[in-house]
Coordinates of C-alpha atoms and ligand atoms in Angstrom, one line a residue:
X1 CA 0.0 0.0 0.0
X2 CA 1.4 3.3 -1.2
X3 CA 1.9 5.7 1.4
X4 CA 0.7 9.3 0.8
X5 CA 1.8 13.0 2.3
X6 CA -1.1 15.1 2.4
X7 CA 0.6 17.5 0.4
X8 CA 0.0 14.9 -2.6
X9 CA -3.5 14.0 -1.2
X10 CA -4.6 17.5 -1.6
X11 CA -3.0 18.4 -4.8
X12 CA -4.6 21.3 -6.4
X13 CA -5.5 19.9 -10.2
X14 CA -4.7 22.5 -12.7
X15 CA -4.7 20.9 -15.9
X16 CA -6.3 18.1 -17.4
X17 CA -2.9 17.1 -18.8
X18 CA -1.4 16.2 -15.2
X19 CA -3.6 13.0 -15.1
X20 CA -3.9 12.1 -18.9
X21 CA -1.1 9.5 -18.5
X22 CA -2.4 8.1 -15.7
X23 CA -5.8 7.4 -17.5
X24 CA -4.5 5.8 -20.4
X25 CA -2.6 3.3 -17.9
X26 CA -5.8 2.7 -16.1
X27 CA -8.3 2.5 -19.2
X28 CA -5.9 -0.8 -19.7
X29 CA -6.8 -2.4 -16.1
X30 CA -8.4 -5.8 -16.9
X31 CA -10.5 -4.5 -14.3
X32 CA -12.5 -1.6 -15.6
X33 CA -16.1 -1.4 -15.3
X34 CA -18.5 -2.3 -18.7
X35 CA -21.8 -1.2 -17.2
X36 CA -21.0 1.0 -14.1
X37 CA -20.0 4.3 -13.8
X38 CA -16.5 4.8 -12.4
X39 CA -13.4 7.2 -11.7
X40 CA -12.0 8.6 -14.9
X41 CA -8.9 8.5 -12.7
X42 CA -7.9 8.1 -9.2
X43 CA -11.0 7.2 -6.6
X44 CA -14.6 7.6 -6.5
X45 CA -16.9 7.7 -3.6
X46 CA -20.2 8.9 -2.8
X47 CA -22.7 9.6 -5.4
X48 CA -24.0 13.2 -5.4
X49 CA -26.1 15.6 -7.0
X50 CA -28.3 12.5 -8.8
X51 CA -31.5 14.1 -10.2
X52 CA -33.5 14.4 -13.4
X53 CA -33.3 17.9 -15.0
X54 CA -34.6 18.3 -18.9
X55 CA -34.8 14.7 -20.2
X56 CA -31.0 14.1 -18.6
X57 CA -30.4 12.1 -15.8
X58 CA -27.6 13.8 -14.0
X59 CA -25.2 12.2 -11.4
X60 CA -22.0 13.3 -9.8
X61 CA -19.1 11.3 -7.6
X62 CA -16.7 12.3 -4.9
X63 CA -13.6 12.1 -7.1
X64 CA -9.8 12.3 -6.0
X65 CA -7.9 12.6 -9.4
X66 CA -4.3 11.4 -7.8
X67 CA -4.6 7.8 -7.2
X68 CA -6.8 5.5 -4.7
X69 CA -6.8 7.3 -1.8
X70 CA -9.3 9.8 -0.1
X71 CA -8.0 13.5 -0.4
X72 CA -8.9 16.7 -2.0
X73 CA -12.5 15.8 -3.3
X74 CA -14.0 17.4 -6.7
X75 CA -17.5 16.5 -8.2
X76 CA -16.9 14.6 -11.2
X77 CA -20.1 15.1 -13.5
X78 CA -21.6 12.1 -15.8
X79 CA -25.3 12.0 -17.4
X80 CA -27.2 9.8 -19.3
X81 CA -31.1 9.1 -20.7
X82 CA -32.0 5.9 -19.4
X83 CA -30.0 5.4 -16.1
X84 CA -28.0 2.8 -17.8
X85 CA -25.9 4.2 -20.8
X86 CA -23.5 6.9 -19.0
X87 CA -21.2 9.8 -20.4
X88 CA -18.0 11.6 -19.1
X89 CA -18.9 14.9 -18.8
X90 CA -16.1 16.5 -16.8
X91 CA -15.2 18.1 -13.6
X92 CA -18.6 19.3 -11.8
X93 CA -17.3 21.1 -8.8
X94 CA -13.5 21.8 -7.9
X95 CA -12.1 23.0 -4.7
X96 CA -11.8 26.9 -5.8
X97 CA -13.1 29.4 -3.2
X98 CA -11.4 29.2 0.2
X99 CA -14.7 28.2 1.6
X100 CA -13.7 25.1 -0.1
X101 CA -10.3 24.9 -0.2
X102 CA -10.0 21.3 1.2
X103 CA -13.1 19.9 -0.6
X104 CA -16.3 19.9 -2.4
X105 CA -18.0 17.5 -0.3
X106 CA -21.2 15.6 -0.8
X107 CA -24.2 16.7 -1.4
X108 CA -27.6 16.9 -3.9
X109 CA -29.3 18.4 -6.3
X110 CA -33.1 19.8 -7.3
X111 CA -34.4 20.5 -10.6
X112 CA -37.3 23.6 -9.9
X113 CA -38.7 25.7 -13.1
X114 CA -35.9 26.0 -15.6
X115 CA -32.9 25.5 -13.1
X116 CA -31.0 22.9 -11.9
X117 CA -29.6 23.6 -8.1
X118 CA -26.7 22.2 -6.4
X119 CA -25.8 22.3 -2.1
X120 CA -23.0 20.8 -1.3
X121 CA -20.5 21.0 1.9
X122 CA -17.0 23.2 1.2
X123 CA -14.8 21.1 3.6
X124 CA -12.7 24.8 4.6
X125 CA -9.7 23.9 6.8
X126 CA -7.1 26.8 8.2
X127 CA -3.4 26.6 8.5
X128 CA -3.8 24.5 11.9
X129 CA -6.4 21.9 9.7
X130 CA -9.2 22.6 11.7
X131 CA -12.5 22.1 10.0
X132 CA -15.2 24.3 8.7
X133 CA -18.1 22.6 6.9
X134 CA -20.0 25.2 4.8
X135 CA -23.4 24.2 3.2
X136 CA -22.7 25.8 0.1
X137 CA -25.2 25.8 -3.2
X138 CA -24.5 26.5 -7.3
X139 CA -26.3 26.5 -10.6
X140 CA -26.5 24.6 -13.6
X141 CA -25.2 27.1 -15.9
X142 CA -25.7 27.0 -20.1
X143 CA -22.3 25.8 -20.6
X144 CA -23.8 22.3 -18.5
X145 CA -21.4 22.8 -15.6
X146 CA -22.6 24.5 -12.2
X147 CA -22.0 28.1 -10.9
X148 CA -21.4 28.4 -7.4
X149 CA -22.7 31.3 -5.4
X150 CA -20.2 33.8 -4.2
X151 CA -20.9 32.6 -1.0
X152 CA -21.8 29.8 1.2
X153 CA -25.7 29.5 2.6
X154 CA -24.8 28.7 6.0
X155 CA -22.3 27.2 8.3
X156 CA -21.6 25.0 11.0
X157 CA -23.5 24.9 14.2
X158 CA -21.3 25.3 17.3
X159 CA -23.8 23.1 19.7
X160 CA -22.9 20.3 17.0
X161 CA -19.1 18.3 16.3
X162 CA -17.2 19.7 13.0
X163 CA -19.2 16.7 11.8
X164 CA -22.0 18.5 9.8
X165 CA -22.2 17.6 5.9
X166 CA -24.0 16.0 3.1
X167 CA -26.6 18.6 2.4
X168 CA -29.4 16.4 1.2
X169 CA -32.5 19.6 -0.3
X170 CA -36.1 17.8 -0.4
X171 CA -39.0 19.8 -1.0
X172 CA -42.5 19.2 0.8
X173 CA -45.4 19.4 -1.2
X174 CA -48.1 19.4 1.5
X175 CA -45.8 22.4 3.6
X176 CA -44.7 23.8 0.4
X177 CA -41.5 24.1 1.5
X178 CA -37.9 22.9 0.9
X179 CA -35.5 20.9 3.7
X180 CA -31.6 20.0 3.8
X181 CA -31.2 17.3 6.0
X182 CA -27.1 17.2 7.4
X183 CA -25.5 14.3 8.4
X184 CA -24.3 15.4 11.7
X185 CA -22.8 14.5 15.3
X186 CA -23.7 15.8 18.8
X187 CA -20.8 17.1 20.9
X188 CA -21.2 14.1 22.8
X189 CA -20.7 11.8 19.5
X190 CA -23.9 10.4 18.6
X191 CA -25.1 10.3 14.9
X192 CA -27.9 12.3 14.2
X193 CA -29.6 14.7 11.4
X194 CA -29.9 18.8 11.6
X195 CA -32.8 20.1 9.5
X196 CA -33.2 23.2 7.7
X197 CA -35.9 24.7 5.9
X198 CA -36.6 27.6 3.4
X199 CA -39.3 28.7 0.8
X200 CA -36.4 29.8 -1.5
X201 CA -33.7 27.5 -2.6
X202 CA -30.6 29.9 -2.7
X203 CA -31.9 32.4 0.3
X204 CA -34.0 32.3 3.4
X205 CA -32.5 28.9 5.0
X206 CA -32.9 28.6 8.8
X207 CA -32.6 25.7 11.4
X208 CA -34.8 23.8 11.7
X209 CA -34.2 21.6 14.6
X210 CA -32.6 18.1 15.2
X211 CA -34.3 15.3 13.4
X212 CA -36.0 12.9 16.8
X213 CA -35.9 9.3 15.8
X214 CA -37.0 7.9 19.0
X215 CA -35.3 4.8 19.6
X216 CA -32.4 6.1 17.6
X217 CA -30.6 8.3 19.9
X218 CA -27.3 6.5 20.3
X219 CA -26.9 4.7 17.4
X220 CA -23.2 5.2 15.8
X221 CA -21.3 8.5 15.9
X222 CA -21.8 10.3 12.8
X223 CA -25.1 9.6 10.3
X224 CA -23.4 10.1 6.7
X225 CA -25.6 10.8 3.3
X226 CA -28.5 11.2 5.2
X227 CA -32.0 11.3 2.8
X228 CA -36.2 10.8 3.5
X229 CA -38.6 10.1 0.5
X230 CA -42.1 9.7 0.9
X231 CA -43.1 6.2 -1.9
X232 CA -46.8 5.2 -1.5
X233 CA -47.7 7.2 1.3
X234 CA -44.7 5.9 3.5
X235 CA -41.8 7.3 4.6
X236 CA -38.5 6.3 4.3
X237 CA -35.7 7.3 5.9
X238 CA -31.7 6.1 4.8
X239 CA -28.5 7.0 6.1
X240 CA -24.6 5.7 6.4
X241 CA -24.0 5.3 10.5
X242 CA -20.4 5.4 11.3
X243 CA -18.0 4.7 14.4
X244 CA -19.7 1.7 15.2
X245 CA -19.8 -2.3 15.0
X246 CA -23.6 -3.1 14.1
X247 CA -25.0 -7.4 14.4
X248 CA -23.6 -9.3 11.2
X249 CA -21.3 -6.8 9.8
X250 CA -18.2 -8.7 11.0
X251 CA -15.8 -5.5 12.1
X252 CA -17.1 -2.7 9.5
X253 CA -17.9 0.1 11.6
X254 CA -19.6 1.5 8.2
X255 CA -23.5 0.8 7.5
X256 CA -26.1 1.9 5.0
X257 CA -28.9 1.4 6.5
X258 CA -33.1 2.6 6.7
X259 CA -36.2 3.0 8.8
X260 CA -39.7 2.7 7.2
X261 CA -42.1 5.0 9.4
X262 CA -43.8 8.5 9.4
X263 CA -42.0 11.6 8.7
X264 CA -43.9 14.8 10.9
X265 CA -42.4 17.9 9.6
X266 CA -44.3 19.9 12.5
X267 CA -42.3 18.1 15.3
X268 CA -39.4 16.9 12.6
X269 CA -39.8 13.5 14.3
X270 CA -39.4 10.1 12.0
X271 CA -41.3 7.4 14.2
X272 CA -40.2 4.5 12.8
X273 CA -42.8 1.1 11.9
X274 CA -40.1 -1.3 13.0
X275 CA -36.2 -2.0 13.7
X276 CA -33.4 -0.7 11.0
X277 CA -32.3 -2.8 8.4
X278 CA -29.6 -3.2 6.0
X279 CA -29.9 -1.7 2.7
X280 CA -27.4 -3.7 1.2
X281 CA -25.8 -6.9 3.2
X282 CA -22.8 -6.5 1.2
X283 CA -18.8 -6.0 1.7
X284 CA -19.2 -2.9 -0.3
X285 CA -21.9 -0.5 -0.3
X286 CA -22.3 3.0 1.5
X287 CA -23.3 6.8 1.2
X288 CA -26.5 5.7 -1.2
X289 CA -28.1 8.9 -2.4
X290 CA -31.9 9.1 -4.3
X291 CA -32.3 10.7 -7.2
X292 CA -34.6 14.1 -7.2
X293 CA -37.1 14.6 -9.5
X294 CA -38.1 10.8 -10.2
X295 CA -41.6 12.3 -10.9
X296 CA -43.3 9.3 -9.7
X297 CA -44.7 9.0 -6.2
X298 CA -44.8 5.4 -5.9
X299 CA -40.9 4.5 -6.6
X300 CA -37.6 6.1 -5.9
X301 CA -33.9 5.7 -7.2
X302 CA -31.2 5.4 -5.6
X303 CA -28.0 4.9 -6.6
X304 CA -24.5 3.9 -3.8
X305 CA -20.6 3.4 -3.3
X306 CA -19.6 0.1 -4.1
X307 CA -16.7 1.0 -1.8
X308 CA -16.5 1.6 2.0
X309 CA -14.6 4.1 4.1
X310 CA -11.2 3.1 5.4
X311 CA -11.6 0.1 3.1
X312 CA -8.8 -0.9 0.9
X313 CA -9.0 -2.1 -3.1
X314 CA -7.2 -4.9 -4.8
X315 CA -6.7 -2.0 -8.0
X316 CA -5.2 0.4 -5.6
X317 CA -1.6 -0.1 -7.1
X318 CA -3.3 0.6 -10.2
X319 CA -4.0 3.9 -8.6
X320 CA -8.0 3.9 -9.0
X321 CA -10.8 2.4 -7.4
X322 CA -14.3 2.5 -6.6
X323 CA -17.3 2.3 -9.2
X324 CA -21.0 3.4 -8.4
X325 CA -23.8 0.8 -7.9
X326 CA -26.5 -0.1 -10.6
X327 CA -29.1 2.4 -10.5
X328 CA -31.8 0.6 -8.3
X329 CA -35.4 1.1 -7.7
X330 CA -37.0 1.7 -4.5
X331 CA -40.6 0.6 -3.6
X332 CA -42.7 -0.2 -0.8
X333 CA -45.0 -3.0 -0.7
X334 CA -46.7 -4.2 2.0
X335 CA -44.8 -2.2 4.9
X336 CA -41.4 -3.9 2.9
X337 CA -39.0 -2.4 0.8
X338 CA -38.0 -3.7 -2.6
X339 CA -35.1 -2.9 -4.5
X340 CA -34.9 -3.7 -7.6
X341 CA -32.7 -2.9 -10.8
X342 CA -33.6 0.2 -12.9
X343 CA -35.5 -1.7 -15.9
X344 CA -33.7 -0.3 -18.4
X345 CA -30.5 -2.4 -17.6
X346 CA -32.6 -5.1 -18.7
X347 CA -31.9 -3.8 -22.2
X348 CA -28.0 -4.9 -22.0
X349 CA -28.6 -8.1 -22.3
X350 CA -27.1 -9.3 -25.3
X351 CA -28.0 -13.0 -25.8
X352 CA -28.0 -15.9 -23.7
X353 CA -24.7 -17.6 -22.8
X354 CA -23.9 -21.1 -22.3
X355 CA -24.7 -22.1 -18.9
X356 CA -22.0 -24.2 -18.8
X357 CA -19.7 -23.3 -15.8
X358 CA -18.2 -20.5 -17.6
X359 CA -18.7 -16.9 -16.6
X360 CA -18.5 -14.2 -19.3
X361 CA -16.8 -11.0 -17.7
X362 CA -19.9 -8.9 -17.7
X363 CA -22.9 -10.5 -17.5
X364 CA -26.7 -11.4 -15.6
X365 CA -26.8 -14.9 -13.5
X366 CA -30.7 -15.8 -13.0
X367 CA -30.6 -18.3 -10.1
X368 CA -33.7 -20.4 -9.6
X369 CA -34.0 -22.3 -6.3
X370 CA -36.0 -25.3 -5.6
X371 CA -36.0 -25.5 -2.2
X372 CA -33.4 -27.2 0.3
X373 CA -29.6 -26.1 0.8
X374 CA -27.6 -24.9 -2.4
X375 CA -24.8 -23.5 -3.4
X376 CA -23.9 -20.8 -5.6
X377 CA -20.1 -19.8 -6.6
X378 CA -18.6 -17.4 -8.5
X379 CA -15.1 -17.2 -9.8
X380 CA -14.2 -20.9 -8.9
X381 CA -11.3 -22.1 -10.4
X382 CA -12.0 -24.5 -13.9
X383 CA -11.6 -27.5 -10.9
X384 CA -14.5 -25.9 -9.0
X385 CA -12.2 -24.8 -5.9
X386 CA -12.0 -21.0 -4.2
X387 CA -14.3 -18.4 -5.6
X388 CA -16.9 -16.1 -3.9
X389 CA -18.9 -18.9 -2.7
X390 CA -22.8 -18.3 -1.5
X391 CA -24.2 -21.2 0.5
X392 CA -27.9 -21.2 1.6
X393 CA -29.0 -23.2 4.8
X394 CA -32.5 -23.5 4.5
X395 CA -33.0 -24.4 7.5
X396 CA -32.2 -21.3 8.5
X397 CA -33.3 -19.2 5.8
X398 CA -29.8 -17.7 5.5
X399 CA -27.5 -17.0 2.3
X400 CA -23.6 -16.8 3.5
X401 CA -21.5 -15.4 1.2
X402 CA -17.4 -15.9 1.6
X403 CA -15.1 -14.4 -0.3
X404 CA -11.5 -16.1 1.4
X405 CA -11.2 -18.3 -1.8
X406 CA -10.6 -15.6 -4.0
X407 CA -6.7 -15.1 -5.5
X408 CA -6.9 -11.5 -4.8
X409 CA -8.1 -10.4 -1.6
X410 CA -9.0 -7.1 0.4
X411 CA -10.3 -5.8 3.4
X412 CA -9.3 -9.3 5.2
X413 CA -9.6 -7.6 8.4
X414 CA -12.9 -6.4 8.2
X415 CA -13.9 -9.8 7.8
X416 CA -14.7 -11.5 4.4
X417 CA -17.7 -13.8 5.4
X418 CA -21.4 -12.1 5.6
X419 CA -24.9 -13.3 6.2
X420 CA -27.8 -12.6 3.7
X421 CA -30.8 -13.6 6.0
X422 CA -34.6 -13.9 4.1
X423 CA -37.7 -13.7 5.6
X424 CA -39.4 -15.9 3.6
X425 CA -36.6 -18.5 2.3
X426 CA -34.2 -18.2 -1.6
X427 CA -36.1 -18.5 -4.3
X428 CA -34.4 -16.6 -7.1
X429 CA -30.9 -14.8 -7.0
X430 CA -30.5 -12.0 -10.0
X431 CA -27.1 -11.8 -10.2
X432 CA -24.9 -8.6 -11.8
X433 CA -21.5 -9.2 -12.8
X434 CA -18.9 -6.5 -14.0
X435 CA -15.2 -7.1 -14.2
X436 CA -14.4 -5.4 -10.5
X437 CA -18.3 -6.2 -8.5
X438 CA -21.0 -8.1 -8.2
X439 CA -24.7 -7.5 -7.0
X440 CA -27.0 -10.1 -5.9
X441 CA -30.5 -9.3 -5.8
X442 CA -32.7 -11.9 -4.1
X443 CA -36.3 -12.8 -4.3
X444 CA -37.4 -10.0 -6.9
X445 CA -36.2 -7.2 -4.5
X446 CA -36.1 -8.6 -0.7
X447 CA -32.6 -8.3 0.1
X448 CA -29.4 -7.4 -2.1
X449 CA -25.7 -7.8 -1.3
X450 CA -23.0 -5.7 -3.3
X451 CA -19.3 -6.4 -3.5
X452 CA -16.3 -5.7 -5.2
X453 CA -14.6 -8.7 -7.0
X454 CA -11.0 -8.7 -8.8
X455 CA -11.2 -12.4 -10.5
X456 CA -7.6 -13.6 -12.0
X457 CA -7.9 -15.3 -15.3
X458 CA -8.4 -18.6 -13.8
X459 CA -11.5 -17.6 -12.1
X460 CA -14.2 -17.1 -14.6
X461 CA -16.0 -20.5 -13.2
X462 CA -18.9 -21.3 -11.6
X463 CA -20.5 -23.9 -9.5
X464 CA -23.8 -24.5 -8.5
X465 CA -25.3 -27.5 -6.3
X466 CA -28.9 -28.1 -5.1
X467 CA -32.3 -28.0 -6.9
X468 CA -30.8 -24.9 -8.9
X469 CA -31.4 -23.8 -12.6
X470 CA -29.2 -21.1 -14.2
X471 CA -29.6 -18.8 -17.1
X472 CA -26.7 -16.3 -18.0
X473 CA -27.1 -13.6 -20.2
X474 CA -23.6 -11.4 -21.7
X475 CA -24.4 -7.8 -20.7
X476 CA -23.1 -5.3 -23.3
X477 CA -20.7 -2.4 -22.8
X478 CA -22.9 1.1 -21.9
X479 CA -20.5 3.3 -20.0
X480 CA -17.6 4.6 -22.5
X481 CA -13.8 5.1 -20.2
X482 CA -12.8 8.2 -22.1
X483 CA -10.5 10.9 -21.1
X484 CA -12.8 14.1 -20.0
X485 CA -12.0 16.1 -17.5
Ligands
LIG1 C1 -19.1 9.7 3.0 C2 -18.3 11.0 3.2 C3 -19.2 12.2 3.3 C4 -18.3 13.3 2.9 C5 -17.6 12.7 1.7 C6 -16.2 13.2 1.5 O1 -18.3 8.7 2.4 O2 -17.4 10.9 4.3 O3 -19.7 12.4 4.6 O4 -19.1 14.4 2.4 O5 -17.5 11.3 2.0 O6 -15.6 12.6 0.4

C-alpha cells in the first residue's frame, strides 16, 4: 500500500494534462467497469447531485484525481437518458473558493422551473487543519457545468461536532417548502440529522431543529448521506452510521442502513414502523443517495458506493478504485421495501450464454432455487475450488457469502464472510457481474448484497449445487472510459 503526504493528497489539479497519463494506464486495467459508472482516474466515492433535470439524468461522484486514496474531493459530473448508458462529462465542482479549499464535499441536487440547483459542503480547513463545513449551493449554468454562489448558505452549528455535511434539499409538497437534511454529530458523538428549511432554494435557510428518531438516539457516531422520501404514502428514511460495530457486519464500523415510518415535519420526528435494516448486506456499499425529481410518487432511485470508508482495493496499485452501484429502484409493498434494478439495464442483455460453468466477464446470472440447501459460486477455479462462494442453509433461511477463496483479496480484516438472512426463504438470486463487483438481488427485490470482486484469469467458473437452474445472459458495454475532464 502506497503511502501518501497530504501534500500529494490535496494536490490542487490545474490541468487536465497532469492525469492524462495516468488514465491511459488505467483505461488498460483488466478491471474496468462495462456497465458502471467509475473514476475517470484516481478514486470515486459517494454519489451526489443524482437528479433528473430536462430529459438528462444527472449524477456526480466524490472524485480524488491522484490515485486511490481519499484527499482533496471534486465532483466529477456524468449524465445519461436511461440510467443505464452513461457519459464523461467533466469536472462538476473543484475545490476553488477558500470556503472550499480542502473539498467539495457531498451533497444533492433539485431541478425547480428551468434551473437545476446544487448544495454541497465546502470542507474549509485553516493553516492548523481545523474544519469548517459550509453548506454551500450553485447553478446549472448553459455551458452544462454548475456556478457556485459567491458565497456559502450557511455554516456549522457550534452546539454540534465539525461533523456536519451532506446537504441532502427535499421539497414538501403538503408544507410547500424545501429541507436539507445534514448528516451530523452531537458534541457528545452520537449520529444524528440537523434540518433546515426555506421557501427559497438559494436564500432564506434557517434551522430547523434536530431530526427525533425515537429509539435512535445512540446509534453510531456520525449519520453520513442522510435522505427521506415519501413512496406510497410511506416514509423512508436512509443513512450511512459510522464509528460503530452493528450485528452481522463482522468488524465494518460502516453501515447503510433505513427505517420505514412517518415523517412529521411539525415536530421533525421520524417514528419508525419497526427496527433498522440493511440496505445492502454487502462488503461494499455505502453513502446511497436518491435521485430528485423521479416524478413518480410510488418508486424512488437510488443509486450507492460500491466501496466503503477506510476500506482498501485490490486496484489500488493501479491507482483507481471505486465504481458506483447499478441504479436501483425503491418501492414499498406491504410495509417492505423492494429494491430492484432500474429496468432499463434489462436492455444490456445481449444473448444468452452457455450455462455451462463458464462466466462471461460482464454478464446477468438468473438463479432459480427449488428448495433445500444450495450453493452458488462465482469465480471458482476450472476444478470448482475458491471463488466467492454463496451457500444457503434452509433451515435457517440464511444465504452466506465468503469471499476467502478468491486469488486477490482485500479488506481481510474487516472480515470477508457475511450473512444474507430472508424472511421468507431463496427463491431466485439476479445476479450482476462486472469485471471489479457483483450485485446479488434476491427474491425480486427482498434483500441485495453488493461487492467488489477482482477475478484472475483462472476464475471465470462457476458452481452451483442443489435443486438450482441457471440462465446467463452477456451484458453489453454502456458506459464509455474516455479521457474528460
Ligand atoms: C461519505 C463521506 C461524506 C463526505 C464525503 C467526502 O463517504 O465521508 O460524509 O461528504 O465522504 O468525500
Amino acid at each position: 500500500m502506497r503511502e501518501w503526504s497530504r501534500d500529494e493528497r490535496y494536490r490542487v489539479l490545474q490541468s487536465a494534462d497532469e492525469i492524462k497519463d495516468l488514465h491511459e494506464k488505467i483505461s488498460k486495467s483488466v478491471y474496468r467497469q462495462l456497465y458502471h459508472v467509475q473514476p475517470v482516474t484516481g478514486l470515486s466515492s459517494d454519489p451526489n447531485g443524482f437528479t433528473y433535470h430536462k430529459g438528462v439524468w444527472h449524477l456526480f461522484y466524490q472524485w480524488c484525481p491522484w490515485g486511490a486514496v481519499h484527499g482533496l474531493k471534486y465532483w466529477y459530473h456524468v449524465t445519461s437518458e436511461d440510467l443505464v448508458h452513461w457519459k464523461n462529462a467533466g469536472v462538476g465542482l473543484k475545490p476553488d473558493r477558500d470556503y472550499d479549499n480542502k473539498g467539495t464535499h457531498s451533497g444533492s441536487a433539485i431541478s425547480a422551473g428551468d434551473d437545476l440547483y446544487f448544495f454541497y459542503t465546502g470542507n474549509h480547513r485553516d493553516e492548523n487543519w481545523v474544519r469548517t463545513p459550509w453548506t454551500c449551493a450553485a447553478i446549472l449554468g448553459a455551458d452544462g457545468n454548475p456556478e457556485k454562489l459567491p458565497e456559502p448558505l450557511f455554516g456549522p452549528r457550534d452546539d454540534y461536532s465539525e461533523h456536519q455535511r451532506d446537504p441532502k434539499v427535499i421539497y414538501n409538497e403538503e408544507k410547500d417548502m424545501y429541507y436539507i437534511l445534514i448528516g451530523a454529530q452531537t458534541l457528545d458523538k452520537k449520529g444524528t440529522i440537523l434540518i433546515y428549511k426555506s421557501k427559497e432554494l438559494l436564500s432564506g435557510w434557517s434551522f430547523a431543529g434536530q431530526l427525533n428518531v425515537p429509539g435512535y438516539e445512540s446509534f453510531g457516531g456520525m449519520w453520513e448521506c442522510p435522505y427521506i422520501v415519501n413512496i406510497s404514502g410511506k416514509d423512508l428514511l436512509i443513512f450511512s452510521p459510522q464509528y460503530t460495530k452493528l450485528p452481522g457486519r463482522a468488524e465494518s464500523t460502516n453501515h447503510n442502513v433505513y427505517l420505514i415510518g412517518t415523517m412529521d415535519y411539525d415536530t421533525l420526528t421520524f417514528t419508525p414502523d419497526s427496527d433498522y435494516q440493511y440496505l445492502d448486506f454487502g462488503f461494499d456499499f455505502y453513502a446511497a443517495q436518491g435521485a430528485s425529481n423521479v416524478g413518480d410518487p410510488e418508486k424512488a432511485i437510488l443509486i450507492g458506493w460500491i466501496g466503503l470508508p477506510d476500506n482498501h482495493y485490490c486496484t489500488e496499485p493501479e491507482d483507481w478504485e471505486g465504481s458506483m452501484s447499478l441504479p436501483r429502484e425503491l418501492r414499498i409493498v406491504d410495509g417492505k421495501l423492494i429494491q430492484t434494478p432500474v429496468s432499463a439495464v434489462y436492455g444490456l442483455r445481449d444473448g444468452e450464454a452457455p450455462a455451462d460453468g463458464t462466466l462471461p466477464a460482464a454478464c446477468e446470472i438468473e438463479v432459480a432455487f427449488g428448495g433445500g440447501d444450495a450453493d452458488f459460486n462465482l469465480f471458482t477455479k476450472a476444478d470448482g475450488t475458491g471463488g466467492f462462494t454463496m451457500h444457503y442453509d434452509a433451515a435457517k433461511g440464511v444465504c452466506t457469502f465468503d469471499k476467502t477463496g478468491m486469488t486477490n483479496r482485500c479488506n481481510e480484516h474487516v472480515g470477508e464472510v457475511l450473512d444474507m438472512p430472508l424472511a421468507n426463504g431463496l427463491k431466485k438470486l439476479d445476479i450482476f457481474v462486472d469485471r471489479s463487483s457483483v450485485e446479488y438481488f434476491a427474491n425480486d427485490g427482498e434483500a441485495t448484497f453488493t461487492a467488489h470482486s477482482y477475478p484472475t484469469a483462472e476464475e471465470f467458473h462457476y458452481t452451483a449445487c442443489g435443486d438450482v437452474q441457471v440462465k446467463i445472459w452477456k451484458l453489453k458495454a454502456s458506459v464509455k472510459d474516455d479521457f474528460v475532464v
